[in-house]
PDB file of C-alpha atoms in Angstrom:
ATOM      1  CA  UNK A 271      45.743 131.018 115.825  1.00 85.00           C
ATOM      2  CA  UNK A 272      46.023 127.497 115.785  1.00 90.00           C
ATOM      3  CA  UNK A 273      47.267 125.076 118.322  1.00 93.00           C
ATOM      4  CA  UNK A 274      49.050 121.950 117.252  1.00 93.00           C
ATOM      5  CA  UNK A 275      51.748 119.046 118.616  1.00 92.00           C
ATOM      6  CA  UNK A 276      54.603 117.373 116.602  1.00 93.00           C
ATOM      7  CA  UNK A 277      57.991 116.414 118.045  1.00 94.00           C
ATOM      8  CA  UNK A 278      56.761 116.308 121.347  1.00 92.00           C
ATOM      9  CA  UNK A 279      56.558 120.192 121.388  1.00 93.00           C
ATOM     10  CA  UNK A 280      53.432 122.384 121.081  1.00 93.00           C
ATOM     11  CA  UNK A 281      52.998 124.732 117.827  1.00 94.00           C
ATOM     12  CA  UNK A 282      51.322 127.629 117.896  1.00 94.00           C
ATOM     13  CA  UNK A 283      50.181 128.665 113.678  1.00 94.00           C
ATOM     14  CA  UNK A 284      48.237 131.004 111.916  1.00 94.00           C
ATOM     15  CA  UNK A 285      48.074 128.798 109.256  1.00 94.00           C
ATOM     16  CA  UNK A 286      45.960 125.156 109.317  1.00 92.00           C
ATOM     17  CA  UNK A 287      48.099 122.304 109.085  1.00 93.00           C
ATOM     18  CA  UNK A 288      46.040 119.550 109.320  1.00 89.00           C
ATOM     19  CA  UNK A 289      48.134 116.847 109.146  1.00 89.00           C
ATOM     20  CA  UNK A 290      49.073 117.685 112.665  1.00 91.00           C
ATOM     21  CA  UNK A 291      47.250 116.617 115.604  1.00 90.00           C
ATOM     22  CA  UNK A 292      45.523 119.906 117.306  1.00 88.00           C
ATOM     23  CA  UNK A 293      45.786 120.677 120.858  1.00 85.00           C
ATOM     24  CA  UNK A 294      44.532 123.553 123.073  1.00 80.00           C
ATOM     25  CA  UNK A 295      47.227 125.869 124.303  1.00 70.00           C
ATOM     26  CA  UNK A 296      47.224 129.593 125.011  1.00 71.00           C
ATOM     27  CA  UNK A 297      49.420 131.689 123.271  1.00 68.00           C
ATOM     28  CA  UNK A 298      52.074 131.877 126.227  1.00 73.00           C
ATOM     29  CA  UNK A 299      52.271 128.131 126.301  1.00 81.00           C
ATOM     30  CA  UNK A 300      53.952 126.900 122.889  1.00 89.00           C
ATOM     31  CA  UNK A 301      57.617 126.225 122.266  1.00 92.00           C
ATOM     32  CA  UNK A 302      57.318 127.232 118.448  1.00 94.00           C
ATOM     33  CA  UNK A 303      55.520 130.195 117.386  1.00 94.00           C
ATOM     34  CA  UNK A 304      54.582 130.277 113.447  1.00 96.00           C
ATOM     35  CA  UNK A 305      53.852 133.834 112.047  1.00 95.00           C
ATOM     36  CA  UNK A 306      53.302 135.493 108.813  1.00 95.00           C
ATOM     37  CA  UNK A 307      55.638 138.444 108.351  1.00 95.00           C
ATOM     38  CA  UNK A 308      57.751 140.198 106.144  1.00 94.00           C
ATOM     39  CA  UNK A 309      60.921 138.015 105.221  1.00 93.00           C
ATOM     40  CA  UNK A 310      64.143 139.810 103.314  1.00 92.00           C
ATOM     41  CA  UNK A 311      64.565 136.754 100.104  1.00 92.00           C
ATOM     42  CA  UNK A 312      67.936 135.323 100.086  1.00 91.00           C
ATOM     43  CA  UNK A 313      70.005 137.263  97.545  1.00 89.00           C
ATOM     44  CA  UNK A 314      70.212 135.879  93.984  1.00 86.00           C
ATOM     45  CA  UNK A 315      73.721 135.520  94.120  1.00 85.00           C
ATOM     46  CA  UNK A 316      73.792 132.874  96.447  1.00 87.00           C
ATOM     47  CA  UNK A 317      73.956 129.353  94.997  1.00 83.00           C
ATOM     48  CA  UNK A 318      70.755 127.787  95.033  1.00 81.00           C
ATOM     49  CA  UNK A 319      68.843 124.824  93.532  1.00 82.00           C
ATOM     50  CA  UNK A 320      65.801 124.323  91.807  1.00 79.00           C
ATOM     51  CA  UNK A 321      64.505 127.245  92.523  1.00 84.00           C
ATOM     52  CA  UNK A 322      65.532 127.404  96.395  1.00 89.00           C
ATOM     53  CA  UNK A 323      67.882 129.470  98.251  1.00 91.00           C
ATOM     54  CA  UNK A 324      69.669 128.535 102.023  1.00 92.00           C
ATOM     55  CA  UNK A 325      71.670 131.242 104.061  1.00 89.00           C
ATOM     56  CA  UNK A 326      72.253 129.643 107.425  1.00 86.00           C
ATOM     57  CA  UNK A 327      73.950 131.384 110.709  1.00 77.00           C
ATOM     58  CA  UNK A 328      74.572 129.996 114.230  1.00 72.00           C
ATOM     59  CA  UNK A 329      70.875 131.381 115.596  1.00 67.00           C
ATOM     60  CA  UNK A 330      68.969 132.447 111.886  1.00 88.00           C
ATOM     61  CA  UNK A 331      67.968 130.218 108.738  1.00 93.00           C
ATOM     62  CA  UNK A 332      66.525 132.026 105.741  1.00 94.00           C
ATOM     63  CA  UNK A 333      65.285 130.262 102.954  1.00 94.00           C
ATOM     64  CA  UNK A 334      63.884 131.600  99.895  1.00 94.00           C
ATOM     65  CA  UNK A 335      61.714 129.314  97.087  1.00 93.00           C
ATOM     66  CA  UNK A 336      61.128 131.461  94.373  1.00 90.00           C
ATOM     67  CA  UNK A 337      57.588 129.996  93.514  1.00 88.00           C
ATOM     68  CA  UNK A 338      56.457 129.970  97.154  1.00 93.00           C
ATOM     69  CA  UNK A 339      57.981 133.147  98.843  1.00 93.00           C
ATOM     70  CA  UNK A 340      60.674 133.593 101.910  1.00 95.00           C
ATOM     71  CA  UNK A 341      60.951 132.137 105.531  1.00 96.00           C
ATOM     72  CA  UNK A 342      62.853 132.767 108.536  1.00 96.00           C
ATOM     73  CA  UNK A 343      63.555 129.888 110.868  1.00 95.00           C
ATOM     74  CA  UNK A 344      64.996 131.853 114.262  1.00 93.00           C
ATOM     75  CA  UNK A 345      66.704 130.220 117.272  1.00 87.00           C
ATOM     76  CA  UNK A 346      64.507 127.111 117.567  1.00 90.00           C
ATOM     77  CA  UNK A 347      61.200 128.899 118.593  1.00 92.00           C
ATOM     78  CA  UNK A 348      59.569 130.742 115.497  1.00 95.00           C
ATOM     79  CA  UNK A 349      59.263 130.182 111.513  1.00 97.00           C
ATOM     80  CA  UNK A 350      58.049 133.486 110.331  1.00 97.00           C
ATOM     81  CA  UNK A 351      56.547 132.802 106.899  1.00 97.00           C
ATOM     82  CA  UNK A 352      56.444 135.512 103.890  1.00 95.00           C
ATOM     83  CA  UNK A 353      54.632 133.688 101.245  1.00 95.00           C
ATOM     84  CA  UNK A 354      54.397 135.182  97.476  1.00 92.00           C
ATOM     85  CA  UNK A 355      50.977 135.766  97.169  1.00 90.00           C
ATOM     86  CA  UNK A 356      47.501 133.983  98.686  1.00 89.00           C
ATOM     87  CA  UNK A 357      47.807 131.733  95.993  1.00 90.00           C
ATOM     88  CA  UNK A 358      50.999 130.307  96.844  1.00 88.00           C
ATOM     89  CA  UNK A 359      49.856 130.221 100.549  1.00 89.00           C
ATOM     90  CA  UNK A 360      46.847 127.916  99.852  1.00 88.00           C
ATOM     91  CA  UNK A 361      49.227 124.991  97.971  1.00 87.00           C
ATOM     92  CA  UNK A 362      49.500 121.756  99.936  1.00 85.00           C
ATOM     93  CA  UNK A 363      53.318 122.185  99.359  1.00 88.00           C
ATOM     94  CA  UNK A 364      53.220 125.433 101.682  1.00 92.00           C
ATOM     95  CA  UNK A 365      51.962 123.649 104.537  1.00 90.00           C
ATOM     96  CA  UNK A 366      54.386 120.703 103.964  1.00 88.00           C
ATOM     97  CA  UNK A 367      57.224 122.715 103.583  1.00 91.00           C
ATOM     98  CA  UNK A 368      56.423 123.822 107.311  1.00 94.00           C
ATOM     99  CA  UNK A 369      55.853 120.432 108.532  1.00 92.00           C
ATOM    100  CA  UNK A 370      58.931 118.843 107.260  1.00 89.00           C
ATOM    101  CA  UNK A 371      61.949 120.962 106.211  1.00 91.00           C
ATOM    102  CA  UNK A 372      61.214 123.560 108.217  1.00 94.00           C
ATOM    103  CA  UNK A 373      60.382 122.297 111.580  1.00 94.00           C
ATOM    104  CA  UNK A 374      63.493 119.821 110.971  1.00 93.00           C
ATOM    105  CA  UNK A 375      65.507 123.285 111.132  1.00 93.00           C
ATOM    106  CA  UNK A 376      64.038 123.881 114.122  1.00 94.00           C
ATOM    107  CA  UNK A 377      64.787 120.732 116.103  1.00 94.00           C
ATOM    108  CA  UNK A 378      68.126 121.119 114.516  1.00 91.00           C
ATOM    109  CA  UNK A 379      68.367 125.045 116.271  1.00 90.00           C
ATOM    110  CA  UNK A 380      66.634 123.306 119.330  1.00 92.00           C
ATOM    111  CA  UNK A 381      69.819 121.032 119.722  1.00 91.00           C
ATOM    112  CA  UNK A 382      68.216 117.268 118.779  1.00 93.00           C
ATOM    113  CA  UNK A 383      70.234 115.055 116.086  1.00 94.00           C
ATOM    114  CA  UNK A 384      67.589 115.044 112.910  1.00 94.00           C
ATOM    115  CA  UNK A 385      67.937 112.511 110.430  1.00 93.00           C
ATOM    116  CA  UNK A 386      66.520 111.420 107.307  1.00 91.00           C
ATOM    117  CA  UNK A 387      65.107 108.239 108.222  1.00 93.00           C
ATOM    118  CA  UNK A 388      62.151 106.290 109.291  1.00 94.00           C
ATOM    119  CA  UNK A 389      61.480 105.386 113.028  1.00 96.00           C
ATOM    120  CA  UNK A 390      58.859 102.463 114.995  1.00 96.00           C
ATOM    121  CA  UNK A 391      58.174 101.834 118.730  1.00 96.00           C
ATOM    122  CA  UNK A 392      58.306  98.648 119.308  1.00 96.00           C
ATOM    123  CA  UNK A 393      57.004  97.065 122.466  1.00 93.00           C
ATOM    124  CA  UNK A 394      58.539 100.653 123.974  1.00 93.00           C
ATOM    125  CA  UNK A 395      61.585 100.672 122.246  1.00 95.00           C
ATOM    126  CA  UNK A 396      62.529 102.890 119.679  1.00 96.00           C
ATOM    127  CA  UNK A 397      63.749 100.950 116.143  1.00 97.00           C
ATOM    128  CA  UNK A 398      65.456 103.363 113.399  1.00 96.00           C
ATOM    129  CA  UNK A 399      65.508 102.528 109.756  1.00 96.00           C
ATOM    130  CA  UNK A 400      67.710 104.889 107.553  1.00 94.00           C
ATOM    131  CA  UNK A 401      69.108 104.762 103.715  1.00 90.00           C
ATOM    132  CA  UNK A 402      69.214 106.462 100.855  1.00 87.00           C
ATOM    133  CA  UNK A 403      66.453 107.383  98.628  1.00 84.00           C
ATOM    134  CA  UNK A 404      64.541 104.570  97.892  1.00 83.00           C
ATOM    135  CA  UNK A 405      65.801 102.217  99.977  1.00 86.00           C
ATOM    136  CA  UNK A 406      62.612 101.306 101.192  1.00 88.00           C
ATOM    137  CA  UNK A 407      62.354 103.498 104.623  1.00 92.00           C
ATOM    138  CA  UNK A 408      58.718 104.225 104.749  1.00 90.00           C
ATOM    139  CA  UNK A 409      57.721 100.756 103.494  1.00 90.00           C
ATOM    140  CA  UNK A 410      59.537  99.196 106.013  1.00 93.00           C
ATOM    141  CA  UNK A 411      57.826 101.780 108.456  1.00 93.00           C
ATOM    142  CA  UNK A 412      54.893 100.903 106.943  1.00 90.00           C
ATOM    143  CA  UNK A 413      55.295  97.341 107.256  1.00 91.00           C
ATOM    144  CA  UNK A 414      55.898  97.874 111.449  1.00 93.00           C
ATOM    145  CA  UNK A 415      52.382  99.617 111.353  1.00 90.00           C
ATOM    146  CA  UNK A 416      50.842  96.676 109.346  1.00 88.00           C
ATOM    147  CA  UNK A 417      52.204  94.470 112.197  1.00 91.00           C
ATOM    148  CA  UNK A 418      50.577  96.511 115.050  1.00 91.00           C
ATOM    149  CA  UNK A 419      53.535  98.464 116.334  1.00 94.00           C
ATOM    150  CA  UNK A 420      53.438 102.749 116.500  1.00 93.00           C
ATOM    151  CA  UNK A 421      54.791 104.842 113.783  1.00 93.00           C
ATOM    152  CA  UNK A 422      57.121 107.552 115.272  1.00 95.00           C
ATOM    153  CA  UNK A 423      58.054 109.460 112.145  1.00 93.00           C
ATOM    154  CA  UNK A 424      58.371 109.042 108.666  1.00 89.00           C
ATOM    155  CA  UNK A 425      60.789 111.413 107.032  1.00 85.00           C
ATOM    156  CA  UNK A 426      62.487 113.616 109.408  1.00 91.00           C
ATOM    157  CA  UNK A 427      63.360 111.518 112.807  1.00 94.00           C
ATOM    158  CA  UNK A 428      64.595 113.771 115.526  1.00 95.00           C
ATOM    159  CA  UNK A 429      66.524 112.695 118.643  1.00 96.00           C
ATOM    160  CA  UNK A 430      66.136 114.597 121.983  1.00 94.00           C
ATOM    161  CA  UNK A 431      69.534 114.141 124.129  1.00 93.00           C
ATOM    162  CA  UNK A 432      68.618 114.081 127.895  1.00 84.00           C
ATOM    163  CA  UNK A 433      70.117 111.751 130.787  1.00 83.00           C
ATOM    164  CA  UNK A 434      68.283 109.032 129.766  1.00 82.00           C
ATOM    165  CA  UNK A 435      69.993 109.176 126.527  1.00 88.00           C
ATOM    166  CA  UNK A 436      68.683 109.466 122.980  1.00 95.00           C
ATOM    167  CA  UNK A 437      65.056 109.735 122.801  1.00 96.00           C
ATOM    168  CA  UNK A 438      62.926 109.396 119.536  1.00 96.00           C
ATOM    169  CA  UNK A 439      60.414 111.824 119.662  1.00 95.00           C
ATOM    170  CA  UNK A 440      57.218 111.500 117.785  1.00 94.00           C
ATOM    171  CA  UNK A 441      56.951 113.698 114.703  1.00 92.00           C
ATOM    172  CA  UNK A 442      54.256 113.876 111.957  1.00 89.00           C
ATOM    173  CA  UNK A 443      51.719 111.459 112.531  1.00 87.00           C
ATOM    174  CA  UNK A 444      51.657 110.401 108.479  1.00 83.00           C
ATOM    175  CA  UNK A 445      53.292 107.465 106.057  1.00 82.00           C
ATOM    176  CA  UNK A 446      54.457 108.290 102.892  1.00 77.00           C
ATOM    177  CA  UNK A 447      54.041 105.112 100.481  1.00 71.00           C
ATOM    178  CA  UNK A 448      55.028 103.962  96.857  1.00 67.00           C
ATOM    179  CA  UNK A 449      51.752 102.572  95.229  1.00 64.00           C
ATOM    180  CA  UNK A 450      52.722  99.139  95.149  1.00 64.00           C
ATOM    181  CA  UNK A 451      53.948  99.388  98.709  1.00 66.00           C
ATOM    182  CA  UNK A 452      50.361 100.682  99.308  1.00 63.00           C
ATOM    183  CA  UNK A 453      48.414  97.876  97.607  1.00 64.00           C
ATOM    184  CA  UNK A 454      50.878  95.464  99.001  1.00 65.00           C
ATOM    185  CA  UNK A 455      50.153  95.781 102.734  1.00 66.00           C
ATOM    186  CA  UNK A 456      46.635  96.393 101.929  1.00 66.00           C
ATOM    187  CA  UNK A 457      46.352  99.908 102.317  1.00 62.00           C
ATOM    188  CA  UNK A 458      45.397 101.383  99.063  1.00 53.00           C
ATOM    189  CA  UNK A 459      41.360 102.728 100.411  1.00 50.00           C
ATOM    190  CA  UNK A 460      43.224 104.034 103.195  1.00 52.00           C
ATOM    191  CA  UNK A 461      46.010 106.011 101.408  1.00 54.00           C
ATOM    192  CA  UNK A 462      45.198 109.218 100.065  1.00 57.00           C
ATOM    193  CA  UNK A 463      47.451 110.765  96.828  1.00 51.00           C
ATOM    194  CA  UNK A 464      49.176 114.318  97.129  1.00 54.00           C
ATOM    195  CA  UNK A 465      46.782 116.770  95.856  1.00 56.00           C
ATOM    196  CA  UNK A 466      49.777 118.278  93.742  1.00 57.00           C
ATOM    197  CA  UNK A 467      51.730 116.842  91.271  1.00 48.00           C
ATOM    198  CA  UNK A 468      55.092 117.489  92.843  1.00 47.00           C
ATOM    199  CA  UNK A 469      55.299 114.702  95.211  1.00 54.00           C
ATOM    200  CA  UNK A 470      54.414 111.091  93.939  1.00 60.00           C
ATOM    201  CA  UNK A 471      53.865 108.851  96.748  1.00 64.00           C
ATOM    202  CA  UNK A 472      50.251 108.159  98.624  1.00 70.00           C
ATOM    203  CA  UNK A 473      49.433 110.045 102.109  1.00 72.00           C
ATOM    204  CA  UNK A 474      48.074 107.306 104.729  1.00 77.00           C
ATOM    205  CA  UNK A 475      47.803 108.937 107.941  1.00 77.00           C
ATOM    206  CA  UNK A 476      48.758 107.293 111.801  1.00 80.00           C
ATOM    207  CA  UNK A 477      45.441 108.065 113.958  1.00 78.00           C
ATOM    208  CA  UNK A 478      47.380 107.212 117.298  1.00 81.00           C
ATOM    209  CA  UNK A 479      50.411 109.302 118.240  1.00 83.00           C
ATOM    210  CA  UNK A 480      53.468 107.749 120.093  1.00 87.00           C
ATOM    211  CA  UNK A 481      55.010 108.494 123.185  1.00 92.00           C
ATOM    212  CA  UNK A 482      58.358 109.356 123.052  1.00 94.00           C
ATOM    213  CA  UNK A 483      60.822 106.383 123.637  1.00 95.00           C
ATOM    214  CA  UNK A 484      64.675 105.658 123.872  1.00 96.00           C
ATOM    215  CA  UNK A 485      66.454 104.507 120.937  1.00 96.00           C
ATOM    216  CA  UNK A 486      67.139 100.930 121.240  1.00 95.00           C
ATOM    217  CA  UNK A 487      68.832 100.215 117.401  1.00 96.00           C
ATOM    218  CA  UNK A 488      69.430 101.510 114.112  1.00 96.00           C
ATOM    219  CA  UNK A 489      69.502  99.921 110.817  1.00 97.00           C
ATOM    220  CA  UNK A 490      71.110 101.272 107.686  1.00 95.00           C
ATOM    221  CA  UNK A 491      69.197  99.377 104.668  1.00 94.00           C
ATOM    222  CA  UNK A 492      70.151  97.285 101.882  1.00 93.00           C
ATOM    223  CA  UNK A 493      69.123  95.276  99.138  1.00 92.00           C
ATOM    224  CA  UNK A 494      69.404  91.652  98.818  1.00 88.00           C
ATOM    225  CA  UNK A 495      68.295  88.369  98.137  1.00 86.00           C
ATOM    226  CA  UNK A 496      68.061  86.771 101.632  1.00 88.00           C
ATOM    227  CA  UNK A 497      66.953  88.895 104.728  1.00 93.00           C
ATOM    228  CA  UNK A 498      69.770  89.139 107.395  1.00 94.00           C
ATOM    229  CA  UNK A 499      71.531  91.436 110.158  1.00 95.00           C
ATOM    230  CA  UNK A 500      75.092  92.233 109.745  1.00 94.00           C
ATOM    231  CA  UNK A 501      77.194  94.435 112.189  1.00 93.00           C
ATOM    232  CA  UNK A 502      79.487  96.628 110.797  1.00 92.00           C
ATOM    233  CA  UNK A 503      82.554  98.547 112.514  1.00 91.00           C
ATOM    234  CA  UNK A 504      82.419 101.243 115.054  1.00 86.00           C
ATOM    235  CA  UNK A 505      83.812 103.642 111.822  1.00 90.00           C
ATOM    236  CA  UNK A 506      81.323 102.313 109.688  1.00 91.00           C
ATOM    237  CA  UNK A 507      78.568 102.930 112.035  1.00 92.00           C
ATOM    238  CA  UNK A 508      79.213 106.441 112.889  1.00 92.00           C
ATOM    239  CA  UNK A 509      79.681 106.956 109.117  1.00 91.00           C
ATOM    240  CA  UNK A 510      75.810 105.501 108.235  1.00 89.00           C
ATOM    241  CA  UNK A 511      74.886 108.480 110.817  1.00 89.00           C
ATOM    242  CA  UNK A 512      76.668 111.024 110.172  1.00 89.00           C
ATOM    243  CA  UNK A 513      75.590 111.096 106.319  1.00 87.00           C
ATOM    244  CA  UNK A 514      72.042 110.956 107.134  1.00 86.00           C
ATOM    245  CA  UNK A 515      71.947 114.149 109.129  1.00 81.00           C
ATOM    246  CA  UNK A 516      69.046 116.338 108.184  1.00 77.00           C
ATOM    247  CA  UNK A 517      70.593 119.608 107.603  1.00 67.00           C
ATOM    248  CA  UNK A 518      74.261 117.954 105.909  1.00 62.00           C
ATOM    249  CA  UNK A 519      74.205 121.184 104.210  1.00 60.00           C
ATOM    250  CA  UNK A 520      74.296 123.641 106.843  1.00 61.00           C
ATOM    251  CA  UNK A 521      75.974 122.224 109.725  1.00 50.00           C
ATOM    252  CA  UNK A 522      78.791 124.376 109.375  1.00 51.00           C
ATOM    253  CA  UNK A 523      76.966 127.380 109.000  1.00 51.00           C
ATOM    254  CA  UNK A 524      75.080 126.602 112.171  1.00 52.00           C
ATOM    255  CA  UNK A 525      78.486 125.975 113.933  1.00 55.00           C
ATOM    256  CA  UNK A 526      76.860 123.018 115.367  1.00 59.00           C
ATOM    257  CA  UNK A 527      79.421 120.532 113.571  1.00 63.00           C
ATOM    258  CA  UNK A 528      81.370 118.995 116.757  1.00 72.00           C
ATOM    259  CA  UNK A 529      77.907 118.519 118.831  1.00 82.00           C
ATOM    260  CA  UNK A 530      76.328 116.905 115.962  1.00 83.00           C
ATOM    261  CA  UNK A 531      79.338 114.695 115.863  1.00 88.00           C
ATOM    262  CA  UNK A 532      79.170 113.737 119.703  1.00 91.00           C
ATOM    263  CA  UNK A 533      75.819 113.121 118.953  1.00 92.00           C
ATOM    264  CA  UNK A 534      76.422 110.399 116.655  1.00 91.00           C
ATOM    265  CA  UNK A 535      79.119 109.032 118.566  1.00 92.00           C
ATOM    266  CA  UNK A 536      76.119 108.662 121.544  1.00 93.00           C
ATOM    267  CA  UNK A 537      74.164 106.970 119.328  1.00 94.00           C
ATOM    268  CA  UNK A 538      76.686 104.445 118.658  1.00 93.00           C
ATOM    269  CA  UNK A 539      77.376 103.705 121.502  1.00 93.00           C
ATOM    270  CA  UNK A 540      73.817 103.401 122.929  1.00 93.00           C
ATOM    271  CA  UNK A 541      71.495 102.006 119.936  1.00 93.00           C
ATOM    272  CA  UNK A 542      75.009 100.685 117.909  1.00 93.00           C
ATOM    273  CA  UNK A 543      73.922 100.451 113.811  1.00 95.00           C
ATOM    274  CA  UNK A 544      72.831  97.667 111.942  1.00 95.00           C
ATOM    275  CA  UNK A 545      73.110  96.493 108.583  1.00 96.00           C
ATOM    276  CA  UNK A 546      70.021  94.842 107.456  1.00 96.00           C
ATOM    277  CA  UNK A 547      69.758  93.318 104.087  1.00 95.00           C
ATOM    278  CA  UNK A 548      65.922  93.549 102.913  1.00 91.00           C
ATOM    279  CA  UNK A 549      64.399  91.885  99.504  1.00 86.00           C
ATOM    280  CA  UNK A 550      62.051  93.873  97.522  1.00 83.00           C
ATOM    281  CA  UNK A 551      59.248  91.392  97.692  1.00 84.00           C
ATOM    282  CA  UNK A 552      56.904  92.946  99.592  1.00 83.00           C
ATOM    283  CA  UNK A 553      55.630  89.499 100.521  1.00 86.00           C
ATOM    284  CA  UNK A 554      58.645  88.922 102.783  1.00 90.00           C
ATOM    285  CA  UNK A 555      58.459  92.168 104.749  1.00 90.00           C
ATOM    286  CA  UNK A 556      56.479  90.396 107.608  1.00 92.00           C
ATOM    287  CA  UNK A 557      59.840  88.122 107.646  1.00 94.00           C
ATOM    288  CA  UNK A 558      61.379  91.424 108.284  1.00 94.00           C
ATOM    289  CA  UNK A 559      59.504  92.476 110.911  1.00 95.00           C
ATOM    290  CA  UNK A 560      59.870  89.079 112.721  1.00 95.00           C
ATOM    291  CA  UNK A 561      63.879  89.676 112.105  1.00 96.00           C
ATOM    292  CA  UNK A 562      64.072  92.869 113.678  1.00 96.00           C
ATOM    293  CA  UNK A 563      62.008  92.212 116.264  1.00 95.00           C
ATOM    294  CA  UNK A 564      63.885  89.125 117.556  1.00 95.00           C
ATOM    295  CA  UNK A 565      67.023  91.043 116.754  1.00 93.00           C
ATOM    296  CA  UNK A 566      66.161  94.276 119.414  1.00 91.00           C
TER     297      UNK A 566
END
């Protein structure tokens, strides 16, 4: 077995995932267990898409990808893997699909608001970028790291919920870069490309991992000509969240619909959400970092 930490939890895995850091742990101290098992597929006759199939309960999360094999994500401690065949096992997509989608299920199980979105520490203080796809979260992550501040997460951001308030907890310690966003902050010999075909964008990995740290601000990014901050309503703000939530499609299913809702709403009211207007010359993104720093 294999010991590992992401999302300020401790993994215990028969399979190597390298692109999280290791850790020593016996086997009764982990929070998520990872196991190779059998797995019943998700039927056929459930909707799926490209080749993937979701049935979701309140405790249980089955997922079947018809070129990969079956998995069982089970009350926020264990992903019991059934892949299709060794082959299928050894593809860097395997391993991914634990480290992202499927430990995002778990957080979600565990109770913590995941997001698609982008997250920095800055100076302490936890900065949230979100947006649709290809609005420019990682580079703007990216551009944060250039500057000296921590990468938090990349992809899926999860929020722990304690009396402090929200917390953004460190997740995989990796960027996720368009070429020219790569070359652009200098960091093409550093970057290394997908070793599959499936998934475009260059690899450049964080060395130092993040404490966890309260979210201070959240910015919903746009596209524009002139780099500002704009502050939309209380509506609008909860809206920005509330679309980016991880698993959208299953929230129901999970019966976890009102929490995730008061979750949100906490958010709001402790971070509040930001509009910020970014160009796409990558020359200006220092500008942006200077702007968002002064801003939190």
């Amino acid at each position: 077995m294999h010991s590992y930490s992401a999302y300020d939890l401790r993994l215990r895995s028969v399979f190597e995932l390298p692109e999280l850091p290791g850790i020593y742990a016996e086997e009764d101290d982990c929070d998520i267990s990872i196991t190779r098992d059998e797995v019943e597929p998700v039927p056929e006759s459930v909707d799926g898409v490209g080749g993937r199939r979701i049935q979701a309960s309140r405790d249980g999360i089955r997922l079947t990808y018809d070129s990969i094999g079956s998995f069982l994500v089970d009350a926020g401690t264990q992903i019991v893997c059934d892949p299709r065949s060794e082959a299928a096992e050894q593809r860097e997509f395997f391993r991914r699909l634990i480290e992202n989608e499927l430990l995002g299920l778990v957080l979600h199980q565990r109770g913590h608001l995941v997001l698609h979105a982008s997250a920095v520490s800055v100076g302490g203080m936890g900065v949230m970028f979100l947006g649709p796809r290809g609005a420019g979260k990682s580079t703007t992550a990216a551009a944060f790291d250039a500057a000296g501040h921590s990468v938090l997460e990349d992809d899926v951001v999860a929020i722990r919920f304690d009396e402090s308030g929200p917390t953004v907890v460190p997740g995989v310690p990796q960027l996720r870069l368009e070429s020219d966003a790569a070359t652009a902050l200098g960091l093409r010999d550093t970057t290394t490309p997908a070793e599959e075909s499936w998934y475009e964008k260059q690899m450049l990995p964080i060395d130092d991992v993040p404490e966890p740290v309260p979210l201070t601000r959240c910015y919903v990014l746009t596209e524009g000509d002139e780099l500002e901050i704009d502050e939309p309503s209380g509506s609008e703000q909860l809206l920005s969240l509330v679309t980016q939530r991880y698993a959208q499609g299953i929230v129901a299913d999970s019966d976890r619909s009102d929490s995730h809702m008061e979750q949100c709403s906490r958010v709001v009211e402790r971070a509040g959400v930001r509009v910020l207007t970014r160009s796409l010359d990558h020359e200006r993104l220092p500008d942006l970092v200077n702007l968002v720093t002064d801003d939190i």
